[in-house]
């Protein structure tokens, strides 16, 4: 039955033609008048093992219906993909709204049908999971390195205190520009944290040098800020332009 339907409706390769080093299949199928209606398809003849000719309509039910053009499977289960192109919106916020509307307006059997978000969202979730481990670990290593360089935990904590301010400024800049938080901006935040801590190291090292030279704390802070403001500004500007 399958071979007859394939040959009559879809066509099948019955031979090959060679042209030089290339080969081309010769496709054969029934003419359109013999396959343009369920009745005519039912009149197609099958050949039994004894050689008898049997109409196709006697062994199967032929009717017009609607359905999927293709059926795909993943892990031995039927799989249907719905593609979405998202622009001008936060991916996480969009998915939260989509899940909310699906839960309220779409009814389906959750025991037999499973909904899964994949593609960019899956990659972003995987990246966020890794960043959730890498970023705290990197900040902890930075704190230890700063403590080893300064010898005082208070000064190391003071330099790390610029991180929340840098994050606040970065989020404010994203909001002003109408951008959303994604993997690319998360990588930019990592670079921003590094630049902010580097500027803190430059500033604090100058203040410590002035303190060792006999300056009072207030005078050392004012003089150190005045002397290192331009180098810090140049470093931050180069980092911004580079990113």
XYZ file of N, CA and C in Angstrom:
729
model
N 0.837 -1.199 0.000
C 0.000 0.000 0.000
C 0.875 1.254 0.000
N 1.887 1.258 0.849
C 2.769 2.428 0.933
C 3.498 2.665 -0.380
N 3.971 1.603 -0.992
C 4.692 1.754 -2.255
C 3.776 2.276 -3.355
N 2.524 1.806 -3.381
C 1.591 2.275 -4.398
C 1.270 3.755 -4.210
N 1.006 4.170 -2.971
C 0.687 5.578 -2.711
C 1.888 6.466 -3.022
N 3.073 6.008 -2.645
C 4.276 6.799 -2.926
C 4.485 6.962 -4.423
N 4.308 5.884 -5.172
C 4.513 5.948 -6.618
C 3.429 6.766 -7.300
N 2.178 6.599 -6.871
C 1.073 7.248 -7.572
C 0.980 8.731 -7.251
N 1.176 9.108 -5.997
C 0.936 10.495 -5.577
C 2.240 11.275 -5.453
N 3.183 10.746 -4.708
C 4.425 11.486 -4.479
C 5.467 11.281 -5.549
N 5.439 10.143 -6.195
C 6.453 9.831 -7.187
C 7.612 9.080 -6.565
N 8.230 8.219 -7.337
C 9.351 7.421 -6.850
C 10.392 7.301 -7.953
N 11.636 7.150 -7.538
C 12.736 7.008 -8.496
C 12.712 5.588 -9.062
N 12.627 5.488 -10.380
C 12.590 4.181 -11.033
C 13.877 3.882 -11.787
N 14.693 4.906 -12.013
C 15.949 4.696 -12.725
C 16.841 5.911 -12.498
N 18.024 5.878 -13.079
C 18.967 6.985 -12.981
C 19.575 7.270 -14.341
N 19.886 8.548 -14.546
C 20.560 8.983 -15.765
C 21.905 9.577 -15.363
N 22.950 9.175 -16.048
C 24.292 9.661 -15.745
C 24.710 10.681 -16.795
N 25.178 11.830 -16.316
C 25.701 12.875 -17.194
C 27.092 13.229 -16.696
N 28.082 12.633 -17.301
C 29.442 12.818 -16.820
C 29.617 12.144 -15.468
N 30.039 12.924 -14.474
C 30.244 12.382 -13.127
C 29.014 12.552 -12.238
N 27.936 13.122 -12.773
C 26.731 13.364 -11.991
C 25.638 12.389 -12.390
N 24.802 12.045 -11.409
C 23.676 11.147 -11.661
C 22.382 11.842 -11.276
N 21.327 11.586 -12.038
C 20.027 12.201 -11.811
C 18.973 11.102 -11.757
N 18.072 11.204 -10.762
C 16.998 10.226 -10.628
C 15.906 10.492 -11.660
N 15.339 9.427 -12.155
C 14.171 9.504 -13.031
C 12.947 9.220 -12.167
N 12.112 10.244 -11.958
C 10.950 10.146 -11.079
C 9.721 9.812 -11.916
N 8.965 8.840 -11.443
C 7.749 8.424 -12.139
C 6.574 8.487 -11.169
N 5.448 9.057 -11.622
C 4.219 9.036 -10.839
C 3.020 9.117 -11.776
N 1.843 8.822 -11.240
C 0.642 8.795 -12.056
C 0.281 10.210 -12.504
N -0.451 10.296 -13.627
C -0.871 11.616 -14.087
C -1.903 12.192 -13.121
N -2.117 13.503 -13.212
C -2.937 14.204 -12.227
C -4.387 13.736 -12.246
N -4.908 13.366 -13.401
C -6.311 12.948 -13.474
C -6.563 11.646 -12.725
N -5.521 10.875 -12.483
C -5.685 9.598 -11.782
C -5.511 9.721 -10.274
N -5.222 10.934 -9.773
C -4.940 11.076 -8.341
C -5.447 12.393 -7.764
N -6.380 13.060 -8.438
C -6.820 14.377 -7.979
C -8.069 14.340 -7.113
N -8.528 13.165 -6.681
C -9.687 13.067 -5.796
C -9.589 11.769 -5.002
N -10.235 11.712 -3.822
C -10.205 10.469 -3.036
C -10.786 9.282 -3.791
N -11.816 9.522 -4.613
C -12.417 8.413 -5.353
C -11.433 7.820 -6.357
N -10.710 8.677 -7.060
C -9.758 8.178 -8.047
C -8.562 7.505 -7.376
N -8.167 8.026 -6.220
C -7.088 7.355 -5.493
C -7.557 5.982 -5.021
N -8.835 5.893 -4.614
C -9.370 4.601 -4.191
C -9.458 3.597 -5.315
N -9.490 4.056 -6.560
C -9.552 3.144 -7.703
C -8.183 2.610 -8.115
N -7.117 3.095 -7.477
C -5.798 2.561 -7.797
C -5.754 1.084 -7.437
N -5.091 0.307 -8.250
C -5.114 -1.148 -8.101
C -3.870 -1.648 -7.383
N -4.131 -2.495 -6.383
C -3.063 -3.204 -5.687
C -2.929 -4.599 -6.284
N -1.726 -5.113 -6.272
C -1.483 -6.473 -6.753
C -1.222 -7.372 -5.559
N -2.089 -8.378 -5.374
C -1.944 -9.292 -4.242
C -0.851 -10.312 -4.522
N -0.583 -11.149 -3.530
C 0.449 -12.178 -3.690
C 0.082 -13.181 -4.772
N -1.228 -13.375 -4.994
C -1.674 -14.321 -6.031
C -1.772 -13.682 -7.403
N -1.518 -12.360 -7.472
C -1.592 -11.665 -8.744
C -2.914 -10.995 -9.005
N -3.868 -11.091 -8.068
C -5.178 -10.469 -8.255
C -5.070 -8.963 -8.077
N -5.895 -8.222 -8.813
C -5.932 -6.773 -8.736
C -7.055 -6.351 -7.790
N -6.701 -5.572 -6.760
C -7.660 -5.149 -5.737
C -7.647 -3.626 -5.671
N -8.817 -2.971 -5.744
C -8.846 -1.508 -5.592
C -8.360 -1.093 -4.201
N -7.682 0.023 -4.164
C -7.131 0.519 -2.900
C -8.232 0.829 -1.890
N -9.417 1.214 -2.359
C -10.520 1.570 -1.464
C -11.032 0.380 -0.672
N -10.718 -0.850 -1.080
C -11.189 -2.028 -0.357
C -10.310 -2.376 0.848
N -9.131 -1.795 0.929
C -8.232 -2.129 2.039
C -7.945 -0.932 2.942
N -8.405 0.259 2.570
C -8.157 1.425 3.417
C -9.252 2.460 3.200
N -9.375 3.365 4.151
C -10.366 4.440 4.102
C -9.674 5.701 3.594
N -10.160 6.265 2.526
C -9.543 7.430 1.896
C -10.513 8.597 2.005
N -10.063 9.704 2.606
C -10.906 10.893 2.749
C -10.015 12.127 2.869
N -10.607 13.276 2.585
C -9.914 14.554 2.704
C -10.032 15.052 4.143
N -8.935 15.490 4.713
C -8.937 16.015 6.071
C -7.803 17.016 6.213
N -7.763 17.710 7.333
C -6.694 18.674 7.608
C -5.802 18.123 8.716
N -4.545 18.502 8.682
C -3.597 18.036 9.683
C -2.238 18.654 9.455
N -1.289 18.230 10.246
C 0.075 18.752 10.133
C 0.702 18.298 8.821
N 1.423 19.230 8.182
C 2.090 18.874 6.930
C 3.248 17.917 7.172
N 3.891 18.055 8.320
C 4.967 17.143 8.709
C 4.802 16.789 10.180
N 5.241 15.628 10.547
C 5.212 15.175 11.940
C 6.648 14.892 12.356
N 7.133 15.650 13.307
C 8.494 15.465 13.802
C 8.443 14.860 15.195
N 9.502 14.167 15.543
C 9.577 13.503 16.842
C 10.903 13.831 17.516
N 10.838 13.912 18.827
C 12.026 14.121 19.648
C 11.932 13.194 20.847
N 12.921 12.306 20.982
C 12.927 11.298 22.046
C 11.647 10.457 21.991
N 11.301 10.032 20.758
C 10.156 9.153 20.504
C 8.818 9.788 20.872
N 8.754 11.114 20.909
C 7.509 11.816 21.188
C 7.283 12.868 20.110
N 6.006 13.075 19.783
C 5.690 14.086 18.785
C 6.126 15.458 19.264
N 6.622 16.226 18.318
C 7.260 17.494 18.660
C 6.761 18.574 17.706
N 6.242 19.666 18.256
C 5.751 20.792 17.461
C 6.479 22.052 17.906
N 7.047 22.777 16.943
C 7.829 23.977 17.234
C 7.056 25.218 16.815
N 6.940 26.172 17.731
C 6.343 27.481 17.448
C 7.456 28.513 17.577
N 7.753 29.218 16.502
C 8.864 30.171 16.485
C 8.353 31.588 16.745
N 9.134 32.332 17.519
C 8.788 33.707 17.868
C 10.025 34.574 17.689
N 9.875 35.703 17.006
C 10.935 36.703 16.893
C 10.574 37.874 17.796
N 11.405 38.126 18.790
C 11.115 39.136 19.804
C 11.993 40.357 19.578
N 11.352 41.535 19.546
C 12.083 42.791 19.381
C 11.516 43.836 20.333
N 12.431 44.619 20.899
C 12.010 45.736 21.734
C 11.378 45.347 23.049
N 11.666 44.158 23.553
C 11.091 43.721 24.824
C 12.093 42.838 25.546
N 11.937 42.778 26.852
C 12.794 41.938 27.671
C 12.375 40.485 27.504
N 13.343 39.608 27.240
C 13.032 38.206 26.983
C 12.397 37.544 28.200
N 12.962 37.771 29.374
C 12.418 37.152 30.582
C 11.016 37.670 30.884
N 10.815 38.986 30.739
C 9.485 39.549 30.967
C 8.464 39.028 29.972
N 8.883 38.887 28.708
C 7.975 38.344 27.697
C 7.562 36.917 28.033
N 8.509 36.100 28.465
C 8.190 34.710 28.790
C 7.282 34.617 30.010
N 7.483 35.494 30.978
C 6.589 35.490 32.140
C 5.166 35.832 31.727
N 5.018 36.835 30.859
C 3.686 37.199 30.381
C 3.087 36.084 29.525
N 3.919 35.462 28.676
C 3.421 34.389 27.817
C 2.949 33.201 28.649
N 3.725 32.810 29.648
C 3.314 31.698 30.511
C 2.037 32.032 31.276
N 1.898 33.290 31.673
C 0.690 33.705 32.386
C -0.535 33.587 31.489
N -0.430 34.077 30.247
C -1.569 34.015 29.329
C -1.875 32.575 28.918
N -0.832 31.765 28.723
C -1.064 30.361 28.363
C -1.790 29.639 29.493
N -1.372 29.908 30.738
C -2.031 29.272 31.868
C -3.475 29.692 32.029
N -3.807 30.934 31.624
C -5.170 31.435 31.792
C -6.073 31.121 30.607
N -5.517 31.077 29.393
C -6.356 31.014 28.200
C -6.227 29.719 27.407
N -5.202 28.924 27.658
C -4.986 27.697 26.886
C -5.198 26.498 27.800
N -6.068 25.596 27.371
C -6.350 24.387 28.137
C -5.757 23.184 27.415
N -4.938 22.426 28.093
C -4.349 21.222 27.507
C -4.033 20.231 28.621
N -3.879 18.988 28.232
C -3.603 17.920 29.193
C -2.120 17.961 29.562
N -1.830 18.373 30.767
C -0.442 18.512 31.195
C 0.243 17.167 31.427
N -0.537 16.089 31.481
C 0.064 14.767 31.648
C 0.630 14.225 30.336
N 0.048 14.646 29.227
C 0.484 14.138 27.922
C 1.175 15.190 27.068
N 0.988 16.465 27.387
C 1.585 17.552 26.600
C 2.518 18.347 27.501
N 3.713 18.563 27.028
C 4.720 19.298 27.798
C 5.150 20.537 27.023
N 5.158 21.671 27.708
C 5.552 22.946 27.109
C 6.981 23.269 27.520
N 7.811 23.570 26.535
C 9.225 23.852 26.805
C 9.668 25.054 25.987
N 10.294 26.016 26.666
C 10.866 27.179 25.991
C 12.324 26.878 25.677
N 12.701 27.050 24.428
C 14.064 26.722 24.007
C 14.645 27.902 23.228
N 15.691 27.639 22.492
C 16.308 28.677 21.676
C 17.090 29.665 22.513
N 16.884 30.954 22.244
C 17.641 32.004 22.921
C 17.369 32.011 24.418
N 16.123 31.726 24.815
C 15.806 31.700 26.242
C 16.580 30.590 26.946
N 16.676 29.434 26.317
C 17.414 28.327 26.916
C 18.891 28.671 27.049
N 19.446 29.290 26.006
C 20.854 29.698 26.072
C 21.074 30.760 27.143
N 20.118 31.705 27.253
C 20.254 32.751 28.256
C 20.158 32.176 29.662
N 19.247 31.246 29.876
C 19.123 30.625 31.200
C 20.394 29.878 31.569
N 20.976 29.182 30.587
C 22.221 28.459 30.846
C 23.353 29.431 31.170
N 23.409 30.547 30.431
C 24.463 31.536 30.679
C 24.285 32.198 32.044
N 23.032 32.521 32.415
C 22.783 33.127 33.722
C 23.157 32.172 34.856
N 22.912 30.884 34.653
C 23.279 29.910 35.686
C 24.790 29.885 35.888
N 25.523 29.950 34.783
C 26.987 29.966 34.901
C 27.476 31.267 35.518
N 26.879 32.389 35.089
C 27.293 33.671 35.655
C 26.965 33.752 37.142
N 25.879 33.094 37.562
C 25.528 33.092 38.974
C 26.577 32.420 39.840
N 27.400 31.568 39.241
C 28.492 30.927 39.973
C 29.800 31.684 39.771
N 30.044 32.119 38.534
C 31.328 32.735 38.205
C 31.476 34.111 38.841
N 30.414 34.942 38.785
C 30.526 36.318 39.283
C 30.796 36.362 40.787
N 30.032 35.663 41.649
C 30.386 35.693 43.083
C 31.778 35.140 43.365
N 32.166 34.095 42.621
C 33.506 33.545 42.813
C 34.573 34.564 42.427
N 34.355 35.271 41.311
C 35.322 36.281 40.876
C 35.401 37.434 41.874
N 34.251 37.854 42.413
C 34.263 38.928 43.406
C 34.988 38.497 44.673
N 34.796 37.243 45.071
C 35.518 36.747 46.241
C 37.019 36.717 46.025
N 37.446 36.288 44.835
C 38.880 36.273 44.523
C 39.426 37.698 44.494
N 38.642 38.646 43.928
C 39.074 40.048 43.920
C 39.268 40.574 45.340
N 38.339 40.238 46.230
C 38.449 40.704 47.614
C 39.709 40.160 48.276
N 40.018 38.901 48.031
C 41.229 38.318 48.609
C 42.485 38.966 48.034
N 42.488 39.219 46.722
C 43.653 39.862 46.108
C 43.836 41.286 46.619
N 42.733 42.009 46.770
C 42.831 43.373 47.295
C 43.299 43.369 48.745
N 42.828 42.402 49.516
C 43.284 42.296 50.904
C 44.773 41.975 50.961
N 45.235 41.103 50.049
C 46.661 40.794 50.016
C 47.502 41.975 49.584
N 46.959 42.821 48.692
C 47.726 43.981 48.219
C 47.736 45.107 49.239
N 46.608 45.323 49.927
C 46.511 46.441 50.871
C 46.947 46.051 52.281
N 46.715 44.806 52.642
C 47.041 44.373 53.990
C 45.990 44.746 55.013
N 44.932 45.428 54.589
C 43.859 45.835 55.493
C 42.522 45.454 54.866
N 41.740 44.743 55.642
C 40.442 44.309 55.124
C 39.508 45.499 54.903
N 39.630 46.534 55.739
C 38.760 47.691 55.606
C 38.975 48.394 54.272
N 40.234 48.533 53.864
C 40.511 49.176 52.582
C 40.062 48.298 51.412
N 40.242 46.979 51.546
C 39.771 46.078 50.491
C 38.255 46.159 50.352
N 37.548 46.195 51.496
C 36.092 46.324 51.457
C 35.674 47.677 50.900
N 36.467 48.718 51.183
C 36.163 50.047 50.655
C 36.241 50.060 49.135
N 37.249 49.400 48.570
C 37.358 49.341 47.113
C 36.253 48.481 46.509
N 35.825 47.436 47.211
C 34.730 46.606 46.702
C 33.382 47.306 46.819
N 33.306 48.343 47.655
C 32.028 49.039 47.839
C 31.600 49.820 46.604
N 32.516 49.990 45.643
C 32.134 50.708 44.421
C 31.309 49.819 43.494
N 31.277 48.509 43.754
C 30.554 47.588 42.868
C 29.057 47.898 42.833
N 28.365 48.059 43.989
C 26.929 48.398 43.910
C 26.662 49.709 43.179
N 27.538 50.698 43.374
C 27.352 51.970 42.680
C 27.522 51.799 41.171
N 28.506 50.980 40.771
C 28.708 50.734 39.345
C 27.511 50.005 38.741
N 26.969 49.025 39.465
C 25.797 48.295 38.969
C 24.585 49.215 38.855
N 24.409 50.094 39.831
C 23.290 51.038 39.775
C 23.423 51.959 38.568
N 24.629 52.466 38.333
C 24.836 53.325 37.169
C 24.617 52.586 35.864
N 25.053 51.328 35.798
C 24.841 50.544 34.581
C 23.371 50.276 34.317
N 22.608 49.928 35.361
C 21.174 49.699 35.190
C 20.457 50.989 34.791
N 20.897 52.114 35.358
C 20.302 53.397 34.988
C 20.572 53.721 33.521
N 21.795 53.428 33.062
C 22.128 53.678 31.657
C 21.300 52.784 30.729
N 21.094 51.521 31.106
C 20.250 50.636 30.296
C 18.821 51.161 30.223
N 18.324 51.649 31.347
C 16.954 52.168 31.375
C 16.820 53.421 30.523
N 17.814 54.291 30.570
C 17.756 55.525 29.787
C 17.773 55.217 28.291
N 18.575 54.253 27.893
C 18.687 53.902 26.475
C 17.594 52.945 26.007
N 16.730 52.500 26.916
C 15.652 51.599 26.534
C 16.112 50.196 26.212
N 17.231 49.782 26.771
C 17.768 48.447 26.526
C 17.370 47.513 27.658
N 17.473 46.218 27.402
C 17.105 45.207 28.385
C 18.349 44.473 28.869
N 18.213 43.838 30.015
C 19.317 43.064 30.572
C 19.374 41.707 29.882
N 20.486 41.433 29.213
C 20.671 40.162 28.536
C 22.095 39.680 28.774
N 22.483 38.640 28.052
C 23.814 38.065 28.263
C 24.901 39.066 27.891
N 24.704 39.797 26.798
C 25.708 40.772 26.368
C 25.889 41.876 27.409
N 24.776 42.401 27.917
C 24.888 43.442 28.937
C 25.459 42.889 30.237
N 25.194 41.612 30.544
C 25.779 41.004 31.745
C 27.295 40.930 31.630
N 27.790 40.585 30.439
C 29.240 40.587 30.220
C 29.791 42.003 30.355
N 29.042 42.991 29.858
C 29.463 44.379 30.025
C 29.517 44.794 31.486
N 28.588 44.289 32.303
C 28.611 44.594 33.733
C 29.854 44.010 34.401
N 30.281 42.841 33.951
C 31.503 42.252 34.510
C 32.702 43.154 34.221
N 32.786 43.641 32.974
C 33.870 44.569 32.631
C 33.753 45.863 33.427
N 32.516 46.330 33.631
C 32.296 47.555 34.407
C 32.783 47.393 35.840
N 32.516 46.240 36.437
C 32.976 45.992 37.806
C 34.504 46.028 37.867
N 35.152 45.414 36.869
C 36.614 45.424 36.846
C 37.183 46.823 36.729
N 36.588 47.648 35.861
C 37.071 49.025 35.691
C 36.849 49.833 36.967
N 35.690 49.655 37.608
C 35.398 50.411 38.830
C 36.378 50.055 39.943
N 36.667 48.764 40.101
C 37.619 48.357 41.139
C 39.023 48.845 40.800
N 39.382 48.808 39.518
C 40.697 49.309 39.112
C 40.836 50.795 39.448
N 39.799 51.570 39.182
C 39.842 52.992 39.525
C 39.964 53.192 41.036
N 39.273 52.339 41.801
C 39.395 52.431 43.251
C 40.798 52.121 43.733
N 41.445 51.137 43.104
C 42.823 50.795 43.469
C 43.759 51.965 43.170
N 43.591 52.583 42.002
C 44.444 53.727 41.635
C 44.272 54.866 42.630
N 43.022 55.156 42.978
C 42.753 56.266 43.885
C 43.266 55.975 45.293
N 42.999 54.777 45.792
C 43.380 54.455 47.165
C 44.892 54.332 47.322
N 45.575 53.838 46.294
C 47.036 53.743 46.381
C 47.666 55.130 46.481
N 47.119 56.102 45.760
C 47.634 57.465 45.851
C 47.372 58.062 47.230
N 46.195 57.799 47.772
C 45.875 58.311 49.105
C 46.796 57.687 50.148
N 47.065 56.394 50.040
C 47.976 55.737 50.988
C 49.383 56.303 50.887
N 49.837 56.588 49.666
C 51.175 57.177 49.510
C 51.253 58.554 50.164
N 50.196 59.336 50.012
C 50.185 60.658 50.644
C 50.124 60.544 52.160
N 49.399 59.558 52.658
C 49.339 59.353 54.107
C 50.713 58.982 54.662
N 51.451 58.170 53.913
C 52.801 57.801 54.351
C 53.756 58.987 54.286
N 53.431 59.980 53.453
C 54.281 61.178 53.347
C 53.988 62.199 54.433
N 53.003 61.941 55.290
C 52.715 62.840 56.397
C 51.434 63.623 56.263
N 50.654 63.399 55.216
C 49.389 64.114 55.049
C 48.356 63.583 56.042
N 47.488 64.491 56.488
C 46.334 64.060 57.259
C 45.331 63.359 56.334
N 44.389 62.625 56.940
C 43.463 61.829 56.136
C 42.653 62.705 55.183
N 42.094 63.809 55.698
C 41.277 64.672 54.852
C 42.103 65.291 53.744
N 43.300 65.769 54.084
C 44.168 66.369 53.072
C 44.612 65.337 52.044
N 44.894 64.107 52.510
C 45.325 63.055 51.586
C 44.208 62.685 50.617
N 42.972 62.642 51.111
C 41.839 62.312 50.238
C 41.650 63.392 49.179
N 41.715 64.669 49.594
C 41.510 65.764 48.636
C 42.645 65.808 47.621
N 43.890 65.720 48.099
C 45.033 65.793 47.186
C 45.088 64.571 46.273
N 44.827 63.392 46.829
C 44.854 62.183 46.008
C 43.782 62.197 44.940
N 42.604 62.697 45.295
C 41.524 62.794 44.308
C 41.885 63.776 43.210
N 42.494 64.897 43.588
C 42.877 65.893 42.594
C 43.962 65.350 41.658
N 44.914 64.602 42.190
C 46.020 64.107 41.375
C 45.607 62.939 40.477
N 44.698 62.102 40.944
C 44.347 60.886 40.202
C 43.035 60.984 39.430
N 42.374 62.127 39.496
C 41.091 62.237 38.801
C 41.257 62.079 37.292
N 42.261 62.744 36.721
C 42.453 62.660 35.272
C 42.836 61.249 34.824
N 43.814 60.570 35.474
C 44.105 59.186 35.056
C 42.902 58.252 35.181
N 42.133 58.407 36.266
C 40.945 57.561 36.437
C 39.930 57.834 35.336
N 39.723 59.110 35.018
C 38.773 59.470 33.967
C 39.227 58.935 32.613
N 40.522 59.018 32.324
C 41.038 58.500 31.056
C 40.885 56.983 30.983
N 41.161 56.290 32.092
C 41.016 54.831 32.113
C 39.567 54.422 31.858
N 38.635 55.096 32.531
C 37.219 54.772 32.352
C 36.758 55.085 30.934
N 37.242 56.200 30.373
C 36.840 56.575 29.015
C 37.332 55.564 27.992
N 38.590 55.127 28.133
C 39.132 54.125 27.214
C 38.356 52.820 27.318
N 38.001 52.428 28.550
C 37.231 51.191 28.729
C 35.856 51.294 28.090
N 35.200 52.454 28.255
C 33.874 52.645 27.665
C 33.946 52.607 26.147
N 34.925 53.303 25.574
C 35.068 53.306 24.121
C 35.439 51.925 23.594
N 36.243 51.187 24.362
C 36.631 49.844 23.928
C 35.478 48.865 23.945
N 34.564 49.021 24.901
C 33.411 48.126 24.984
C 32.307 48.537 24.025
